[in-house]
Amino acid sequence: MGFSDRKSLIPSFLYSTTSASSSKNVTTAMDGSSQPSISSSSSQMTEKSFLIPAPKEGSGYKVEMYSPAFYAASTVGGILSCGLTHTAVTPLDLVKCNMQIDPAKYKSISSGFGVLLKEQGVRGLFKGWAPTLLGYSAQGACKYGFYEYFKKYYSDLAGPENAVKYKTLIYLAGSASAEVIADVALCPFEAVKVRVQTQPGFARGLSDGLPKIVKAEGVAGLYKGIVPLWGRQIPYTMMKFASFENIVEQLYKHVIPTPKDQCSSTMQLGVSFAGGYLAGILCAVVSHPADNLVSFLNNAKGATVGDAVNNLGLWGLCTRGLPLRIFMIGTLTGAQWGIYDSFKVFVGLPTTGGAPPAAQK
């Protein structure tokens, strides 16, 4: 499979021999737009240069692809996309966690909100916002920053032709590797968040909840949910990145009447949100059983996975709280991709995904 394959999700610029000194001669941009052809001096160029123009700006990019500034921008974009969005949906997350832990009391979404408002007032709907903000900011930084790093690293290991042939495997491997690291950063904050949200009187928030867990169970108590967290987040992130790339490509291929390079930034960001929302639905379904496990284990001291299965049942693990989580994760993932790509455009980088490169003749 060559670089002319229009079904490729990893465009040929990733393996272009173009160097920084001739970036204006790049044949194809990330978004699939054609640029002036490569000059005769290309024979002196190395395979590991990665320079891509920003969308619709020709060679007017501000950040060099795969430079330290690129990874820094990806990290900041991840902080903004994950930290802000997860904090914004704290009320939904609060109801979801309580439905998973105490379904007899929190029977549905509407009744769950009613119970929380009656018992804790409007302020109670944002219980746990601090560990949510800090935890998912740390997770987002690692998730997006390391994803970009591992995607390039595995592409280089595979080589140009294999990277195109096995493009989906590279996206899956890159996102899984990034999430392993991201969850180590998230886990302590997630442990505090779940207990603050589901155990009345446990703590007011992060400042008193974190030391309380450490005092009672040691630092290990903050990480007792790491395995089910990996079980929830790794499939979620693999689905999030791989399906997003595919969905966005198909939207530009079959739904959007205008090629990506001719679309406005607003249109491109709209596609990013739509692709993210659809990807989020798939993410929610795949990762929901582990999400129920995380909530159960963090709420019940000394509980095991077997206890969770016996208590909830296999059907309950897969379905309890799922409709709310589909709505929450779909909105969350769509907003995350919209924020992440907006920040990329702000610093002069292309939006994520899109049409494959035009066939070379």
XYZ file of C-alpha atoms in Angstrom:
361
model
C 0.000 0.000 0.000
C 1.584 3.282 -1.112
C 1.154 6.864 -0.086
C -1.418 7.437 -2.794
C -3.952 5.386 -0.895
C -6.832 7.751 -0.211
C -8.055 5.626 2.668
C -4.973 6.316 4.764
C -5.470 8.059 8.082
C -1.735 8.809 8.362
C -1.021 11.190 5.483
C 2.112 11.020 3.400
C 3.567 14.190 4.893
C 4.449 12.110 7.960
C 7.032 10.370 5.861
C 7.992 13.242 3.592
C 11.699 13.867 3.155
C 11.097 17.582 3.343
C 13.367 19.538 5.676
C 12.754 22.741 7.574
C 14.586 24.797 5.014
C 12.173 23.782 2.281
C 8.895 23.534 4.147
C 7.220 25.691 1.547
C 7.645 22.837 -0.942
C 5.676 20.236 1.008
C 3.444 18.337 -1.379
C 0.503 17.593 0.922
C -0.739 19.185 4.126
C -2.302 17.311 7.035
C -5.742 18.385 5.954
C -5.226 17.008 2.447
C -4.682 20.317 0.666
C -2.139 20.391 -2.151
C 0.924 22.605 -1.821
C 3.660 23.514 -4.338
C 5.743 20.515 -5.423
C 9.038 19.542 -3.836
C 12.101 21.156 -5.404
C 15.131 19.308 -6.745
C 17.003 19.949 -3.510
C 14.777 17.370 -1.803
C 17.444 14.718 -2.302
C 19.410 16.338 0.506
C 16.524 16.152 2.951
C 16.132 13.687 5.814
C 13.197 11.402 6.532
C 12.564 12.720 10.038
C 11.462 16.254 9.242
C 7.814 16.967 9.966
C 6.649 20.404 8.841
C 3.017 21.060 7.997
C 1.249 24.317 7.113
C -1.661 25.426 9.256
C -5.112 25.064 7.654
C -5.693 27.453 4.763
C -2.580 29.449 5.678
C -0.088 27.992 3.247
C 3.317 28.047 4.934
C 2.096 30.431 7.632
C 2.285 27.920 10.477
C 3.628 29.143 13.793
C 4.561 25.820 15.390
C 6.793 23.200 13.770
C 5.260 19.741 13.845
C 6.865 17.328 16.321
C 9.088 20.011 17.775
C 9.221 20.645 21.550
C 6.782 23.518 20.967
C 4.371 21.107 19.237
C 4.356 18.700 22.188
C 3.982 21.602 24.597
C 0.972 22.859 22.605
C -0.546 19.357 22.621
C -0.078 19.164 26.384
C -1.709 22.543 27.019
C -4.533 21.697 24.637
C -5.097 18.460 26.536
C -5.228 20.284 29.875
C -7.843 22.685 28.539
C -9.931 20.081 26.739
C -10.117 17.518 29.564
C -9.945 19.678 32.695
C -12.573 22.206 31.659
C -15.045 19.757 30.142
C -15.000 17.216 32.973
C -15.460 19.998 35.513
C -18.385 21.424 33.543
C -20.257 18.094 33.631
C -19.646 17.478 37.348
C -23.420 17.425 38.108
C -23.990 14.691 35.513
C -21.036 12.724 36.801
C -22.300 13.096 40.361
C -25.723 11.668 39.495
C -24.135 8.858 37.448
C -21.831 7.781 40.290
C -24.689 7.739 42.788
C -26.915 5.759 40.416
C -24.130 3.177 40.150
C -23.578 2.976 43.920
C -27.154 3.269 45.232
C -29.683 2.475 42.486
C -32.488 2.032 45.030
C -32.216 5.669 46.046
C -31.166 7.158 42.702
C -33.565 5.356 40.397
C -33.262 7.577 37.315
C -31.547 10.674 36.002
C -34.409 13.012 36.874
C -35.047 11.508 40.316
C -31.313 11.474 40.985
C -31.068 15.209 40.394
C -34.166 15.676 42.539
C -32.687 13.762 45.468
C -29.402 15.673 45.303
C -31.129 19.057 45.068
C -33.413 18.230 47.975
C -30.645 16.938 50.240
C -27.712 19.145 49.267
C -29.045 22.086 47.277
C -27.593 23.518 44.056
C -24.142 23.739 45.596
C -24.201 20.006 46.177
C -24.408 19.351 42.438
C -20.793 20.474 42.096
C -19.410 18.354 44.926
C -16.013 17.018 43.916
C -15.256 19.712 41.350
C -11.691 20.326 42.643
C -10.361 16.746 42.280
C -12.200 16.590 38.969
C -10.516 19.737 37.642
C -7.008 18.848 38.805
C -7.252 15.149 38.050
C -8.572 15.439 34.529
C -6.261 18.336 33.721
C -3.319 16.099 34.608
C -4.851 13.244 32.663
C -5.511 15.416 29.601
C -1.963 16.742 29.583
C -0.565 13.204 29.468
C -3.266 11.788 27.198
C -2.874 14.243 24.326
C 0.822 15.043 24.742
C 1.951 11.419 24.916
C -0.507 10.362 22.212
C 1.154 12.706 19.733
C 4.563 11.438 20.857
C 3.726 7.729 20.644
C 1.892 8.114 17.342
C 5.038 9.493 15.727
C 7.290 7.027 17.557
C 5.341 3.963 16.406
C 5.034 5.380 12.894
C 8.807 5.749 12.715
C 9.288 2.193 14.005
C 6.883 0.787 11.433
C 8.321 2.694 8.498
C 6.396 4.576 5.803
C 4.567 1.729 4.062
C 3.705 -0.293 7.163
C 2.586 2.849 8.979
C 0.043 3.457 6.239
C -0.949 -0.198 6.003
C -1.414 -0.574 9.753
C -2.497 2.979 10.471
C -5.357 2.013 12.799
C -3.096 -0.194 14.897
C -0.698 2.726 15.297
C -3.509 4.992 16.486
C -4.674 2.309 18.906
C -1.182 1.578 20.237
C -0.324 5.261 20.591
C -3.495 6.105 22.490
C -3.235 3.033 24.750
C 0.376 3.857 25.659
C -0.540 7.444 26.454
C -3.487 6.439 28.618
C -1.416 4.096 30.787
C 0.624 7.128 31.853
C -2.368 9.465 32.017
C -4.248 7.220 34.445
C -1.337 7.139 36.878
C -1.726 10.918 37.065
C -5.528 10.720 37.361
C -6.005 7.839 39.822
C -5.449 9.626 43.178
C -7.822 12.431 42.247
C -10.423 9.958 40.951
C -10.328 8.052 44.249
C -11.016 11.250 46.205
C -13.698 12.414 43.756
C -15.731 9.210 43.945
C -15.720 9.109 47.753
C -16.568 12.796 48.112
C -19.444 12.382 45.672
C -20.893 9.112 46.968
C -20.134 8.976 50.721
C -22.033 11.689 52.616
C -19.879 13.293 55.269
C -16.631 11.718 54.030
C -14.996 15.034 53.144
C -15.768 18.458 51.752
C -13.401 18.087 48.828
C -9.821 17.470 47.773
C -8.060 19.346 50.560
C -9.441 17.163 53.358
C -10.382 14.070 51.325
C -6.886 13.295 50.042
C -5.118 13.298 53.435
C -8.009 11.343 54.943
C -7.525 8.473 52.492
C -3.740 8.529 52.934
C -4.080 8.454 56.729
C -6.534 5.553 56.684
C -5.100 3.419 53.873
C -1.705 4.856 52.988
C -0.673 6.069 49.542
C -1.658 2.661 48.151
C -5.264 3.530 48.983
C -5.164 6.211 46.314
C -4.191 3.624 43.697
C -6.353 0.641 44.595
C -8.589 1.506 41.657
C -5.767 1.807 39.097
C -6.413 -1.550 37.387
C -10.152 -0.998 36.816
C -9.314 2.603 35.891
C -6.995 1.289 33.183
C -9.740 -1.145 32.228
C -12.127 1.779 31.789
C -9.884 4.447 30.327
C -7.584 2.524 27.978
C -10.399 1.052 25.828
C -12.155 4.433 26.062
C -9.118 6.343 24.799
C -8.294 3.803 22.091
C -11.844 4.110 20.823
C -11.792 7.891 21.258
C -8.774 8.519 19.066
C -9.084 5.773 16.467
C -12.808 6.227 15.844
C -12.494 10.014 15.806
C -9.863 9.890 13.058
C -11.990 7.525 10.976
C -15.261 9.378 11.541
C -13.805 12.769 10.647
C -12.268 11.349 7.478
C -15.614 9.857 6.459
C -17.447 13.116 7.213
C -15.171 15.027 4.868
C -15.445 12.257 2.292
C -19.192 11.713 2.234
C -21.028 14.422 4.197
C -19.229 17.735 3.802
C -19.604 18.925 0.193
C -16.425 21.011 0.323
C -12.869 19.626 0.626
C -11.339 20.224 4.041
C -8.676 22.600 2.771
C -11.448 24.831 1.384
C -13.552 24.771 4.557
C -13.469 27.660 7.001
C -11.950 27.150 10.437
C -15.472 27.316 11.898
C -16.633 24.490 9.645
C -13.592 22.392 10.468
C -14.115 22.855 14.196
C -17.775 21.912 13.764
C -16.673 18.670 12.113
C -14.275 18.067 15.010
C -17.143 18.430 17.497
C -19.477 16.160 15.508
C -16.791 13.525 15.054
C -15.940 13.732 18.735
C -19.568 13.344 19.816
C -20.078 10.230 17.684
C -16.779 8.790 18.897
C -17.833 9.536 22.478
C -20.937 7.355 22.159
C -18.757 4.410 21.170
C -16.339 5.222 24.000
C -19.126 5.182 26.585
C -20.409 1.762 25.559
C -16.962 0.160 25.469
C -15.735 1.522 28.801
C -18.935 1.476 30.866
C -18.521 -1.891 32.664
C -15.133 -0.782 33.999
C -16.608 2.578 34.968
C -19.103 0.782 37.192
C -16.239 -1.216 38.709
C -14.243 1.932 39.488
C -17.201 3.510 41.270
C -17.960 0.338 43.244
C -14.368 -0.350 44.337
C -13.634 3.220 45.366
C -16.849 3.416 47.371
C -16.696 0.043 49.221
C -13.660 -0.467 51.447
C -12.002 -3.827 50.859
C -14.292 -4.689 47.940
C -13.028 -6.861 45.087
C -13.966 -7.213 41.424
C -15.801 -10.417 42.342
C -17.862 -8.522 44.903
C -18.800 -5.980 42.247
C -19.878 -8.678 39.792
C -21.937 -10.477 42.450
C -23.561 -7.242 43.597
C -24.291 -5.671 40.240
C -24.462 -8.677 37.933
C -22.975 -8.740 34.439
C -26.002 -6.985 32.967
C -25.864 -4.331 35.646
C -22.144 -3.768 35.021
C -22.827 -3.142 31.343
C -26.026 -1.087 31.589
C -26.443 0.617 34.972
C -26.181 4.370 34.361
C -25.345 3.843 30.658
C -27.897 6.238 29.051
C -26.666 9.107 31.201
C -23.059 8.202 30.523
C -23.681 8.101 26.760
C -25.110 11.615 26.916
C -22.334 12.802 29.210
C -19.417 11.191 27.336
C -20.768 12.105 23.904
C -21.036 15.756 24.889
C -17.743 15.599 26.748
C -15.776 14.020 23.909
C -17.255 16.338 21.297
C -16.380 19.366 23.396
C -12.887 18.020 24.075
C -12.055 17.639 20.412
C -13.554 21.059 19.704
C -11.429 22.706 22.405
C -8.287 20.758 21.495
C -8.540 21.611 17.796
C -9.444 25.220 18.580
C -6.231 25.542 20.563
C -4.277 23.900 17.746
C -5.676 26.413 15.264
C -4.893 29.235 17.723
C -1.193 28.312 17.794
C -1.092 27.712 14.046
C -1.440 23.924 13.837
C -3.864 21.989 11.606
C -7.092 20.551 12.978
C -7.049 16.815 13.663
C -8.092 14.285 11.038
C -9.659 14.956 7.677
C -9.412 13.942 4.078
C -6.468 11.738 3.064
C -3.789 13.212 0.788
C -4.566 13.622 -2.859
C -3.203 10.837 -4.999
C 0.232 11.612 -6.369
C 0.798 11.172 -10.066
